[in-house]
Coordinates of C-alpha atoms and ligand atoms in Angstrom, one line a residue:
X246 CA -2.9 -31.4 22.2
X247 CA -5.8 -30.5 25.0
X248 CA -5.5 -34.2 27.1
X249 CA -1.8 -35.0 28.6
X250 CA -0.6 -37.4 31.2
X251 CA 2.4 -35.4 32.5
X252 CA 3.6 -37.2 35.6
X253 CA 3.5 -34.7 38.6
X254 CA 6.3 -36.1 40.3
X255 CA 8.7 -35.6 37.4
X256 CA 6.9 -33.1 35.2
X257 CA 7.9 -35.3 32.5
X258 CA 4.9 -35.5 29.6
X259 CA 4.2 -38.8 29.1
X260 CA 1.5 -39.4 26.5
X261 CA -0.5 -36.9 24.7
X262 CA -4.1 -36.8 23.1
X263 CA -5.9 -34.6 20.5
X264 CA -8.9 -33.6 20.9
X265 CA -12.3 -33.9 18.6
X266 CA -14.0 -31.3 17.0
X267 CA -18.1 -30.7 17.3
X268 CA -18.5 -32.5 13.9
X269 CA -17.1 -35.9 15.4
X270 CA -18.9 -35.2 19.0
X271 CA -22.0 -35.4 17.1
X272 CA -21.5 -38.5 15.7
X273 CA -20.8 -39.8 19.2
X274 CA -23.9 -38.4 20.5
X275 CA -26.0 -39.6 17.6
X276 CA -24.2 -43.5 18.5
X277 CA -25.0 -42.6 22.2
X278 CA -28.9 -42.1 21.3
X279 CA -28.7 -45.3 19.2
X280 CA -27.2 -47.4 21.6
X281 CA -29.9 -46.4 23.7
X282 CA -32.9 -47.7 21.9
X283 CA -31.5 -51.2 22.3
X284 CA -29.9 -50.5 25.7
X285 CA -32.9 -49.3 27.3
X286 CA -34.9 -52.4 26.5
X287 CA -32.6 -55.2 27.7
X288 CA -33.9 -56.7 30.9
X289 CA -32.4 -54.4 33.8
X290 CA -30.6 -58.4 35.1
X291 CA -28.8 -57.9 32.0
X292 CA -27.4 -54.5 32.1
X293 CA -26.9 -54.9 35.8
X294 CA -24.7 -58.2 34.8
X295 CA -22.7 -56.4 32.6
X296 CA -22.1 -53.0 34.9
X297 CA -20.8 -55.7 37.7
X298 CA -18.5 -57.7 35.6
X299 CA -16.5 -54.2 35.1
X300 CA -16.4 -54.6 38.5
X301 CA -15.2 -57.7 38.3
X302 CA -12.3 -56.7 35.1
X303 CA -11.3 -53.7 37.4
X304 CA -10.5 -55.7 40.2
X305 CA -8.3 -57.8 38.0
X306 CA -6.4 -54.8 36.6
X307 CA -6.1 -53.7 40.0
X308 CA -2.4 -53.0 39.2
X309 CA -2.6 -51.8 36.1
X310 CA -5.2 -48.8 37.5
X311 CA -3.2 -47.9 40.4
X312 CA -0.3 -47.3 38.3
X313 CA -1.6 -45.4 36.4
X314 CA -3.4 -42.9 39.0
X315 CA -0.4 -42.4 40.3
X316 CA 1.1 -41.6 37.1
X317 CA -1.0 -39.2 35.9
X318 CA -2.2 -37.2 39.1
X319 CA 0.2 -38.5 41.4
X320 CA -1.6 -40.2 44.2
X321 CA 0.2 -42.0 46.6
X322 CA 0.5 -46.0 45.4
X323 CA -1.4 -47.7 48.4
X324 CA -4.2 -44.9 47.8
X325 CA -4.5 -45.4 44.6
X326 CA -4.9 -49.0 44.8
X327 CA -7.6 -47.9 47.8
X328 CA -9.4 -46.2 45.2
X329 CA -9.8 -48.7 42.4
X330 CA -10.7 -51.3 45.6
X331 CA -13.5 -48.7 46.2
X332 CA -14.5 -47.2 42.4
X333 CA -14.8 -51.9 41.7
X334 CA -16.9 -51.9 44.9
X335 CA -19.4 -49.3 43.8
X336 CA -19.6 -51.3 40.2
X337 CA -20.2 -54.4 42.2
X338 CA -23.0 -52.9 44.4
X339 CA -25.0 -51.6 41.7
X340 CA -24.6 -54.4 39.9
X341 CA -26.0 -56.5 42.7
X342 CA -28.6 -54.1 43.7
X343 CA -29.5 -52.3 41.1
X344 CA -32.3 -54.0 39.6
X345 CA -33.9 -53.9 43.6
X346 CA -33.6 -50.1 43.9
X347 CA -35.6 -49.3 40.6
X348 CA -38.8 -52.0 41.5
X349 CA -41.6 -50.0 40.9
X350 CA -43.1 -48.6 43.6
X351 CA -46.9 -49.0 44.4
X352 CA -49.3 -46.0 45.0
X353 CA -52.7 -45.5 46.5
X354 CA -55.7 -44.6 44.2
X355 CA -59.3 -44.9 44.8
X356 CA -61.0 -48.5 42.7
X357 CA -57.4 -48.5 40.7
X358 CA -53.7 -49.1 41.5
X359 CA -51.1 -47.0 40.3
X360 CA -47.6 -47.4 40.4
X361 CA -44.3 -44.9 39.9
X362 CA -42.0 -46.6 37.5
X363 CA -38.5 -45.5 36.7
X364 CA -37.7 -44.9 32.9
X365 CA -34.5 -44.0 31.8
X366 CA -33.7 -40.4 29.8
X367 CA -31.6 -41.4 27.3
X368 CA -27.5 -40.5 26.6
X369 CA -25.9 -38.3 29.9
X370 CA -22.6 -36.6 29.7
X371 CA -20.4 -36.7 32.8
X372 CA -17.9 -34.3 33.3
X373 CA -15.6 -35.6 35.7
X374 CA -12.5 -34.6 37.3
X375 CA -8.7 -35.4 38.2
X376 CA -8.3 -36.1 42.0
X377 CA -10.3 -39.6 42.2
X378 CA -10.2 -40.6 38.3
X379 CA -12.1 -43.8 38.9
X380 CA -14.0 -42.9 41.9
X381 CA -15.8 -40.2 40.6
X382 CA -16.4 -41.6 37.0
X383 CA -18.2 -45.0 38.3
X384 CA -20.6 -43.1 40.9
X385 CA -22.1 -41.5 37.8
X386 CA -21.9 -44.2 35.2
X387 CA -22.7 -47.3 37.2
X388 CA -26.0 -46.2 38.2
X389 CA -27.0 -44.6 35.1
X390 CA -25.9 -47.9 33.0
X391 CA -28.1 -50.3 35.3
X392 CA -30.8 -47.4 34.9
X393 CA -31.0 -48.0 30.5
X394 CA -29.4 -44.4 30.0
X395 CA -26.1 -44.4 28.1
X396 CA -22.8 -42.0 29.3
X397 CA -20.7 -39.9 26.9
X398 CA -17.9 -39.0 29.8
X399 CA -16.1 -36.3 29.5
X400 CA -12.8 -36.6 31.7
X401 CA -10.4 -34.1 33.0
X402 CA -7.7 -33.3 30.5
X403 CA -4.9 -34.7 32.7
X404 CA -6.1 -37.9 33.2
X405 CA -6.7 -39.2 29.5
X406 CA -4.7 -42.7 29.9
X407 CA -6.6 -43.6 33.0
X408 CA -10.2 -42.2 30.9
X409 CA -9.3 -44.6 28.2
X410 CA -8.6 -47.5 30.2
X411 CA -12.5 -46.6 32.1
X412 CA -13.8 -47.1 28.6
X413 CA -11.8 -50.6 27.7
X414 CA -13.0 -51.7 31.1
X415 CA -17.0 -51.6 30.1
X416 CA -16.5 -52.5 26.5
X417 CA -14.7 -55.7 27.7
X418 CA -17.6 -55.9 30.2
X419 CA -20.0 -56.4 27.2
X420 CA -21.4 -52.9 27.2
X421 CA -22.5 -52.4 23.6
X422 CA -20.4 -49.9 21.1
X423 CA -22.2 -46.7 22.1
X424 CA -23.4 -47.7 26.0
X425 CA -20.1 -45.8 27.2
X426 CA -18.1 -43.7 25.5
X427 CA -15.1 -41.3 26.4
X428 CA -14.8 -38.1 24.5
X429 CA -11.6 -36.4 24.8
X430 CA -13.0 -32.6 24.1
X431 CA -12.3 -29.0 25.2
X432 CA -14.1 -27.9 28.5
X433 CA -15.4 -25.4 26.2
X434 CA -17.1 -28.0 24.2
X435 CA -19.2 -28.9 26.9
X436 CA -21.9 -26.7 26.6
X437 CA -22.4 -27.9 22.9
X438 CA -22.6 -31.6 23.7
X439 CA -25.2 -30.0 27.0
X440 CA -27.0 -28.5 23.9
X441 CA -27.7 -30.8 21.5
X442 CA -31.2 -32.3 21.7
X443 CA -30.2 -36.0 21.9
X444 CA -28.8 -35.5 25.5
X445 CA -30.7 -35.7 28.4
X446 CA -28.9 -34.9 31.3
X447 CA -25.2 -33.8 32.5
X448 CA -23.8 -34.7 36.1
X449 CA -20.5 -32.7 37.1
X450 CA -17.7 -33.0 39.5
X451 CA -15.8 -30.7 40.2
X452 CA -15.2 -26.6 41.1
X453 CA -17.9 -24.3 41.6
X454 CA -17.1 -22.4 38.8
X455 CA -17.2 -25.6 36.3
X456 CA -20.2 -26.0 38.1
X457 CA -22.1 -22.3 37.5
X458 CA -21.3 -23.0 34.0
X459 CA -22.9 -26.4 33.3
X460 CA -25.4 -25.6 35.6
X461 CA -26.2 -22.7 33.3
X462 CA -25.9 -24.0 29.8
X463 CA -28.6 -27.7 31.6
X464 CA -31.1 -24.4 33.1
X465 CA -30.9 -22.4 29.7
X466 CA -31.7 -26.2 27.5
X467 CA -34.3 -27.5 30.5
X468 CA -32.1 -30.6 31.3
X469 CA -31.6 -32.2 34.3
X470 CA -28.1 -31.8 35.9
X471 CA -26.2 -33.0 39.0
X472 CA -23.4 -30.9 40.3
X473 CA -21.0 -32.3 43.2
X474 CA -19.0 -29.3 43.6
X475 CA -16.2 -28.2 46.1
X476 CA -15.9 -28.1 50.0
X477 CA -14.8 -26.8 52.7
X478 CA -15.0 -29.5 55.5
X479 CA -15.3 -28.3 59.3
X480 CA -13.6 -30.8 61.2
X481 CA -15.0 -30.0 64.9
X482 CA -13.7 -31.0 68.2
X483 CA -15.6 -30.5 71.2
X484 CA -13.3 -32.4 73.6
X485 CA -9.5 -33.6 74.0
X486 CA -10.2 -37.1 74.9
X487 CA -9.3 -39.7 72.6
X488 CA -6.9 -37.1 72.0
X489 CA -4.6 -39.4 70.2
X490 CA -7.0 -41.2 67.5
X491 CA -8.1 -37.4 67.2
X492 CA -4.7 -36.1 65.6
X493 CA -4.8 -39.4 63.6
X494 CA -8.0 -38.5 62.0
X495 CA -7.3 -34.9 61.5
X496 CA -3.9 -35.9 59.6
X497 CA -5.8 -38.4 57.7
X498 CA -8.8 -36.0 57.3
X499 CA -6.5 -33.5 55.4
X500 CA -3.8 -35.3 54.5
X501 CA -5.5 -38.2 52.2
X502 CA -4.9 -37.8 48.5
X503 CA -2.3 -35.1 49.5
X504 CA -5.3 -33.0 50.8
X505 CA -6.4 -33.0 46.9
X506 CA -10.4 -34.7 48.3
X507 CA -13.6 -32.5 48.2
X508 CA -14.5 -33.9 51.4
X509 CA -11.2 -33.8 52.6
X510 CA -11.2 -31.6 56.3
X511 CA -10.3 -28.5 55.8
X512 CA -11.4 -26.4 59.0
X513 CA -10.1 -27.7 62.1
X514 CA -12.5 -26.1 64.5
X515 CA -11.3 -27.0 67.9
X516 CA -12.6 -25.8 71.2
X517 CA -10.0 -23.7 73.3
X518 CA -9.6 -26.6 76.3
X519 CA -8.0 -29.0 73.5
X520 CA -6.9 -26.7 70.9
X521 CA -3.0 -26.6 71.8
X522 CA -2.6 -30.2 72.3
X523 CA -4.1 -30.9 68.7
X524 CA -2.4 -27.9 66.8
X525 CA 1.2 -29.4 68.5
X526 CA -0.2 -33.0 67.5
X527 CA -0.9 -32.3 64.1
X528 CA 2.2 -29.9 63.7
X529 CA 5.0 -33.1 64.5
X530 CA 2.7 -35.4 62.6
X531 CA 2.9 -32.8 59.2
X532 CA 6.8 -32.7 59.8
X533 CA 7.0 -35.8 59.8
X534 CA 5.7 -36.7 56.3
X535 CA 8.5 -37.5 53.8
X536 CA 7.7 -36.0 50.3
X537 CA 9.0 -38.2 47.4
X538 CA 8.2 -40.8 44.5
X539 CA 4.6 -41.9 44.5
X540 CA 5.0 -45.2 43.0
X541 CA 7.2 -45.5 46.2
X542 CA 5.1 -46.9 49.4
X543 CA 7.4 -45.2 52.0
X544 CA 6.7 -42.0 50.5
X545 CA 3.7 -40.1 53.1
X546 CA 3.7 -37.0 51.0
X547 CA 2.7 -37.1 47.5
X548 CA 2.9 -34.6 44.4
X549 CA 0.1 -32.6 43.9
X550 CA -1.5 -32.5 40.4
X551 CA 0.0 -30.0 38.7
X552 CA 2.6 -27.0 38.8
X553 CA -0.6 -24.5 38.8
X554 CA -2.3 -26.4 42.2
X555 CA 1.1 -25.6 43.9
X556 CA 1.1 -22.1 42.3
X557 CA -2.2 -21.3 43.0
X558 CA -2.2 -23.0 46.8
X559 CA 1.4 -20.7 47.6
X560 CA -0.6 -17.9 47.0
X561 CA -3.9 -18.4 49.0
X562 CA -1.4 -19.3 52.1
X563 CA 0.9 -15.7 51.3
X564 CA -2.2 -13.4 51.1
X565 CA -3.3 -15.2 54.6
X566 CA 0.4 -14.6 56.5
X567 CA 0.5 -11.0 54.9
X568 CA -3.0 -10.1 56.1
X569 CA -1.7 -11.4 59.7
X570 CA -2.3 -15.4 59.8
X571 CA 0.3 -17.1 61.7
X572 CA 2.0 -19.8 59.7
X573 CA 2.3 -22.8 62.0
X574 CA 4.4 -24.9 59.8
X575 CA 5.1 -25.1 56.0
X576 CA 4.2 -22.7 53.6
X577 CA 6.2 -23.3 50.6
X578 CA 6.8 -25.4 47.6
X579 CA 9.5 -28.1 48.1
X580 CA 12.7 -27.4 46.6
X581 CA 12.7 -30.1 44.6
X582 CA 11.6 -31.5 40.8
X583 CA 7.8 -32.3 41.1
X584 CA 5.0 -30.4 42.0
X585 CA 5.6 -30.7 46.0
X586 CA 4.4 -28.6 48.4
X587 CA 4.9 -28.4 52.2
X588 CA 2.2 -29.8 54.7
X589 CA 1.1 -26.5 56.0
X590 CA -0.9 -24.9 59.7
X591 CA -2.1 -21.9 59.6
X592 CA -3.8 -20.0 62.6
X593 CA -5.5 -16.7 63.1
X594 CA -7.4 -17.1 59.6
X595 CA -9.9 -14.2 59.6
X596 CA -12.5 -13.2 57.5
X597 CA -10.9 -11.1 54.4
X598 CA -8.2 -13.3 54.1
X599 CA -8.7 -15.6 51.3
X600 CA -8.1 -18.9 53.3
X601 CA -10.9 -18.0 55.2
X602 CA -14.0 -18.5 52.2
X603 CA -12.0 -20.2 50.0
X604 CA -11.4 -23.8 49.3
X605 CA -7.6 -25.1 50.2
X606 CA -7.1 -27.9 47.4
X607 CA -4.0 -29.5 49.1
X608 CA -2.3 -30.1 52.2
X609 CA -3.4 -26.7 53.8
X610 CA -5.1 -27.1 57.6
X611 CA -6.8 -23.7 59.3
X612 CA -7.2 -24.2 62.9
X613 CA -9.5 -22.4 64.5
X614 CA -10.3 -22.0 68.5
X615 CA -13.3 -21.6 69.6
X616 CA -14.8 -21.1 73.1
X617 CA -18.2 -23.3 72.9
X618 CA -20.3 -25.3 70.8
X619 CA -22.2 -22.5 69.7
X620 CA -19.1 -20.5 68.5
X621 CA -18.2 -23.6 66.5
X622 CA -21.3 -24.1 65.1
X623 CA -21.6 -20.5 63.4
X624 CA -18.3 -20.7 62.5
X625 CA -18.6 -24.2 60.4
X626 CA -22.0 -22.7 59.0
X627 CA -20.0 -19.6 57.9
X628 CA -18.7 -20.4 54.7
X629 CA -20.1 -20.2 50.9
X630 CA -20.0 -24.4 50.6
X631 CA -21.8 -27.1 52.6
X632 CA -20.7 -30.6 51.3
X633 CA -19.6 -32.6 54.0
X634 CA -18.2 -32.2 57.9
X635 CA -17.3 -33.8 61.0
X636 CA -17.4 -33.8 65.0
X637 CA -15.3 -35.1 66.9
X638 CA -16.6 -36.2 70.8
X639 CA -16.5 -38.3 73.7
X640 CA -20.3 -37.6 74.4
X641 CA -22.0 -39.4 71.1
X642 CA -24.9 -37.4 71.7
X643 CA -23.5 -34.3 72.4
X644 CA -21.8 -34.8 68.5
X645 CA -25.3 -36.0 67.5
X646 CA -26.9 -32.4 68.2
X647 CA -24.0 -30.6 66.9
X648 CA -24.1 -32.1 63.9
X649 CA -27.7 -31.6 63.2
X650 CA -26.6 -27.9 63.3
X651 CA -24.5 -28.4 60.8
X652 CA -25.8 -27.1 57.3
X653 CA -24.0 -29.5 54.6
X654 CA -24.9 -32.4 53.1
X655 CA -23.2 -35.3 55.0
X656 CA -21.2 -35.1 58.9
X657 CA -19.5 -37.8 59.9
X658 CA -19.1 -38.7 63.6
X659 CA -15.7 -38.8 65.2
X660 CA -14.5 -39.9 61.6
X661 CA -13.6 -37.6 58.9
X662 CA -16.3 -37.3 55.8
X663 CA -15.7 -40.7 53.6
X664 CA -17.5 -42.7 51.0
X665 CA -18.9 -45.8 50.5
X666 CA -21.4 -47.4 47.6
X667 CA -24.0 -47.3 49.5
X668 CA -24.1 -43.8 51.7
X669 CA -25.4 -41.1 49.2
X670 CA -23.0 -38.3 48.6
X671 CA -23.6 -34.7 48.0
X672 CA -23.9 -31.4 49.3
X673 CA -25.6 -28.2 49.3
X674 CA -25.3 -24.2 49.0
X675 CA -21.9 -23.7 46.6
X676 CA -21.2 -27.7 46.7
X677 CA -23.9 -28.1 44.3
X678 CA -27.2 -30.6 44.3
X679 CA -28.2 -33.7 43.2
X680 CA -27.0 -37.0 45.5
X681 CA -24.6 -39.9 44.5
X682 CA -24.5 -43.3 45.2
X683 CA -27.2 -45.6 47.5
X684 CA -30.4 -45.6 46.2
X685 CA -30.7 -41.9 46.0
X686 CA -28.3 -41.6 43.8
X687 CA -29.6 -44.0 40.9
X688 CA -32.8 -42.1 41.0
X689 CA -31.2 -38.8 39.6
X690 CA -31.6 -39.3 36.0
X691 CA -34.7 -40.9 35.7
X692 CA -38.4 -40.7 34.9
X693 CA -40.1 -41.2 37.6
X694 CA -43.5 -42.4 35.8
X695 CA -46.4 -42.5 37.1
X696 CA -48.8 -44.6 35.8
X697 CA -52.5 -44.9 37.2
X698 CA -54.6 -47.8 36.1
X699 CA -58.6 -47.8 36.5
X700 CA -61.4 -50.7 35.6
X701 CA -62.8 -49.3 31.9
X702 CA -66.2 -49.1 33.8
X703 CA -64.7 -47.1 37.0
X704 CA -66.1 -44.3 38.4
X705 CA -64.6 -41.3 36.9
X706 CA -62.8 -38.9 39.3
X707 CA -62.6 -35.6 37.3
X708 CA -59.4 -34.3 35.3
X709 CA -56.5 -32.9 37.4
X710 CA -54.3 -29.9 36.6
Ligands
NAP838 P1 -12.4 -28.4 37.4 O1 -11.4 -27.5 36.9 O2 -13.8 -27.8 37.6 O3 -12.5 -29.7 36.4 C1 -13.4 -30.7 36.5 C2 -13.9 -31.2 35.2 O4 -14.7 -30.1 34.6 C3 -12.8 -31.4 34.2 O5 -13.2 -32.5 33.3 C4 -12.6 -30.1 33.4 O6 -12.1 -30.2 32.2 C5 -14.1 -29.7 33.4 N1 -14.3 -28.2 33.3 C6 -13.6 -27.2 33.8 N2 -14.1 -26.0 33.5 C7 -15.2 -26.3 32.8 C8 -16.3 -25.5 32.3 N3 -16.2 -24.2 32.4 N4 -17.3 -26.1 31.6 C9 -17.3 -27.4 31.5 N5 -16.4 -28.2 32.0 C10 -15.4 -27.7 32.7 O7 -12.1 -29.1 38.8 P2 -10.8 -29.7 39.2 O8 -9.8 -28.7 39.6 O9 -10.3 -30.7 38.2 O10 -11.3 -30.6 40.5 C11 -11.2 -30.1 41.8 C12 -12.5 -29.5 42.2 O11 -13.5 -30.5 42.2 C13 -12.5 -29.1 43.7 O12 -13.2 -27.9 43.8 C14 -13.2 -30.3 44.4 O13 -13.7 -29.9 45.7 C15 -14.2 -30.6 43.4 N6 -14.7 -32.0 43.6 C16 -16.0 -32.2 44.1 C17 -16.4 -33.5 44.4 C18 -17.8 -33.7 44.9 O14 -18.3 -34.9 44.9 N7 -18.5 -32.7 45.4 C19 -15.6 -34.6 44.2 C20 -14.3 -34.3 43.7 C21 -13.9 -33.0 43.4 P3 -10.5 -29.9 31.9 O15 -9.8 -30.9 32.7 O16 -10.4 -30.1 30.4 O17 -10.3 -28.5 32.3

């Protein structure tokens, strides 16, 4: 039984899955590949039509979705309904503007015209993970399904109801038996279906050691692969006015999805002039969150997904306070039935200490001072991922120069790293390569074709190579 919703907040185990075996993957894969032949030459209007009316369906089962996120990972309700809000948007947008962003694009060549046209590959297999289940699964298949490829997703093992329900969604849409299919198999099964000669591509979410391996098994078989990997967000603040919207966003930077978010802040580099005020500021806030039911919306801290991320969090915050890190507030699991833990400060993080290379996956803040811009700077640039980041200042273009210093894929100014359909999302060094959404994200898993047309009685140019 590899795929089980057990509801965080309980631990109670409320539906369970089995798994296939390699036999019945291939058989999937083989319907993938056939589905494509057909899928492939519909008019892109048409595929486009059918990726927004799951936009469309999700919206309706608005409800229905949110639920169960919350059930099975244990979001907070009103996020969870932000999410399915966001994962319908993204559906929506490349169903509108799909068919725009793959126009072929003219090219210069002498007594000809040439133009780069963008084929699709064929069947893809996501890997996708828990923390956003919707979110992450629609920036890869939306695109790719307006695109002609077909998806074989792969979804994390404690998410399977809210998988299944994905799939309903684009069969209902009209999406063609074989167009999108979920496939409830091992992580270790992964490399086969990366293997096997009808698949194309692979895209994952998720940590950096999912990623080495898929990344390994795509270079070893020559396929394209995307991999949107961890973080660990620098949230830099280079003055204390606007201290109060400040705290806000820190809270909010760290605290949204119970600090479960790959882009979620995770650094709080703060020069020395403000850094008291925010560390008190953020301390009462933390305090102040009430950990309980989900489903409920009073509840401000949620569950996190598992017993193991509580486990696993206790124990990068212990090997911090007994190397020397000061523990602000929090620290512990909640003495209660779930998987709760305390909103936690730490302070005097050093290199050595775990917390200070690794990513916190949960409602863990570092606060570092700093004494300049410069100090901050090296500081956010010193660590093994570059996803996303954020500066916080009064002087725009003071933030502005920062923030080209700052060696990750996206910064954010005086807001906390977010997403929306159409700002690409990615990163770089350990959070993988490849971009999502916008327009730079639907030209990921395609052929970008050239083709270079010349009169039959042209002058002839001499071969390339
Ligand atoms: P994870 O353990 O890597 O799992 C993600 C997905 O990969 C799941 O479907 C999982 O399957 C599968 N998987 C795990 N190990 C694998 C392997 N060796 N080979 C093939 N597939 C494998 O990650 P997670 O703990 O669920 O998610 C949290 C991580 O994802 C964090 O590091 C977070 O920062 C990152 N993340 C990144 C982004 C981004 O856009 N950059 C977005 C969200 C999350 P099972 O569930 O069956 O193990």
């Amino acid at each position: 039984m590899a795929y089980a919703s057990t509801n965080p907040a309980t631990g109670e185990v409320v539906a369970q899955f089995d798994s296939i075996n390699n036999a019945t993957l291939d058989l999937l894969i083989e319907r993938a590949n056939d589905a494509f032949q057909s899928w492939k030459d519909r008019p892109i209007a048409e595929r486009a039509a059918v990726v927004g009316r799951a936009g469309e369906l999700m919206r309706e089962r608005s409800e229905e979705f949110a639920k169960l996120i919350t059930l099975e990972m244990g979001k907070l309700i009103n996020e969870a309904r932000g999410e399915v809000k966001l994962a319908s948007a993204i559906l929506r947008y490349y169903g509108k503007n799909g068919g725009e962003f793959l126009k072929p694009k003219p090219l210069q060549v002498p007594g000809g015209e040439a133009s780069l046209v963008y084929a699709p590959l064929g069947a893809l297999i996501g890997i996708e993970p828990w923390n956003f289940p919707l979110y992450q699964v629609v920036r890869f298949a939306a695109p790719n399904l307006v695109v002609g490829n077909t998806i074989l997703l792969k979804h994390a093992s404690i998410n399977p109801q809210c998988a299944l329900a994905l799939e309903q969604v684009f069969l209902d849409a009209g999406a063609p038996e074989g167009v999108y299919t979920n496939v409830f198999i091992e992580s270790d099964q992964v490399a086969h279906a990366i293997e096997h000669e009808l698949v194309r591509g692979a895209s994952l979410t998720g940590s950096d050691a999912a990623g080495r391996s898929v990344g390994e098994v795509a270079g070893r078989n020559t396929k394209k692969v995307v991999l949107e990997l961890g973080g660990s967000d620098a949230f830099i603040v280079l003055d204390g006015e606007n201290l109060e919207r400040t705290i806000k966003a820190a809270v909010m930077g760290r605290m949204a999805n119970t600090g479960q978010s790959c882009v979620a802040s995770k650094r709080f580099i703060i020069l020395e002039s403000c850094f008291d005020a925010i560390r008190d500021g953020m301390k009462t806030a933390f305090e102040q969150l009430k950990p309980g039911d989900p489903t409920d919306e009073s509840t401000t801290l949620g569950p996190l997904s598992s017993a193991n991320a509580v486990k696993g969090l206790v124990e990068q915050i212990d090997d911090a306070v007994m190397k020397g890190a000061t523990l602000i507030t929090g620290g512990h699991k909640i003495d209660r039935r779930g998987n709760f833990l305390e909103a936690t400060i730490l302070t005097d993080v050093k290199p050595g200490m775990r917390a200070f290379h690794e990513e916190l996956f949960g409602p863990v803040a570092v606060l570092y001072k700093v004494k300049d811009e410069d100090e901050a700077i090296a500081l956010a640039n010193d660590s093994p991922y570059g996803l996303g980041g954020s500066v916080f200042a009064s002087d725009v273009e003071r933030a502005r120069r920062v923030a080209d210093r700052v060696e990750t894929g996206m910064v954010w100014i005086n807001h906390p790293t977010s997403s929306l359909p159409n700002l690409p999302f990615g990163g770089i060094k350990q959070s993988g390569f490849g971009r999502e959404l916008s327009d730079v994200g639907i030209h990921e898993f395609v052929n970008q074709k050239l083709i270079c047309t010349l009169p039959p009685d042209g002058q002839l140019m001499g071969a390339g190579g």
